Amino acid sequence: MSQIEGGDVSTREVLDRYVAALGGTLKLIADLGDEQLKVS
């Protein structure tokens, strides 16, 4: 969490660990206008 608090959110892995520490799951979705794709 210290990376997030320090402003370092340069990678998906950092966000994934942060959200997991809060008890959640990170979902990445590409919004293509009329279509949304789950990226990971």
Short mmCIF file of C-alpha atoms in Angstrom, two decimals:
data_model
loop_
_atom_site.label_atom_id
_atom_site.label_comp_id
_atom_site.label_asym_id
_atom_site.label_seq_id
_atom_site.Cartn_x
_atom_site.Cartn_y
_atom_site.Cartn_z
CA MET A 1 0.00 0.00 0.00
CA SER A 2 2.89 2.38 0.59
CA GLN A 3 3.53 2.56 -3.16
CA ILE A 4 -0.04 3.76 -3.73
CA GLU A 5 0.15 6.22 -0.85
CA GLY A 6 3.45 7.51 -2.25
CA GLY A 7 1.88 8.07 -5.67
CA ASP A 8 3.52 5.10 -7.44
CA VAL A 9 0.78 3.46 -9.49
CA SER A 10 2.94 2.79 -12.54
CA THR A 11 2.02 -0.88 -12.93
CA ARG A 12 -1.10 -3.00 -12.88
CA GLU A 13 0.55 -5.28 -10.34
CA VAL A 14 0.78 -2.44 -7.81
CA LEU A 15 -2.93 -1.70 -8.21
CA ASP A 16 -3.77 -5.41 -8.06
CA ARG A 17 -1.94 -5.82 -4.74
CA TYR A 18 -3.57 -2.67 -3.34
CA VAL A 19 -7.09 -3.78 -4.25
CA ALA A 20 -6.39 -7.31 -2.95
CA ALA A 21 -5.21 -5.84 0.37
CA LEU A 22 -8.58 -4.09 0.60
CA GLY A 23 -10.33 -7.42 0.00
CA GLY A 24 -11.28 -6.80 -3.61
CA THR A 25 -10.42 -7.89 -7.13
CA LEU A 26 -9.03 -5.59 -9.80
CA LYS A 27 -10.78 -5.83 -13.17
CA LEU A 28 -9.40 -4.19 -16.29
CA ILE A 29 -11.93 -3.41 -19.00
CA ALA A 30 -11.29 -1.82 -22.41
CA ASP A 31 -14.18 0.46 -23.39
CA LEU A 32 -14.40 0.54 -27.18
CA GLY A 33 -17.52 2.66 -27.42
CA ASP A 34 -20.21 0.15 -28.30
CA GLU A 35 -18.26 -2.78 -26.87
CA GLN A 36 -16.44 -3.52 -23.63
CA LEU A 37 -13.75 -6.17 -23.41
CA LYS A 38 -12.42 -7.68 -20.21
CA VAL A 39 -8.63 -7.40 -20.60
CA SER A 40 -7.58 -9.41 -17.57
#
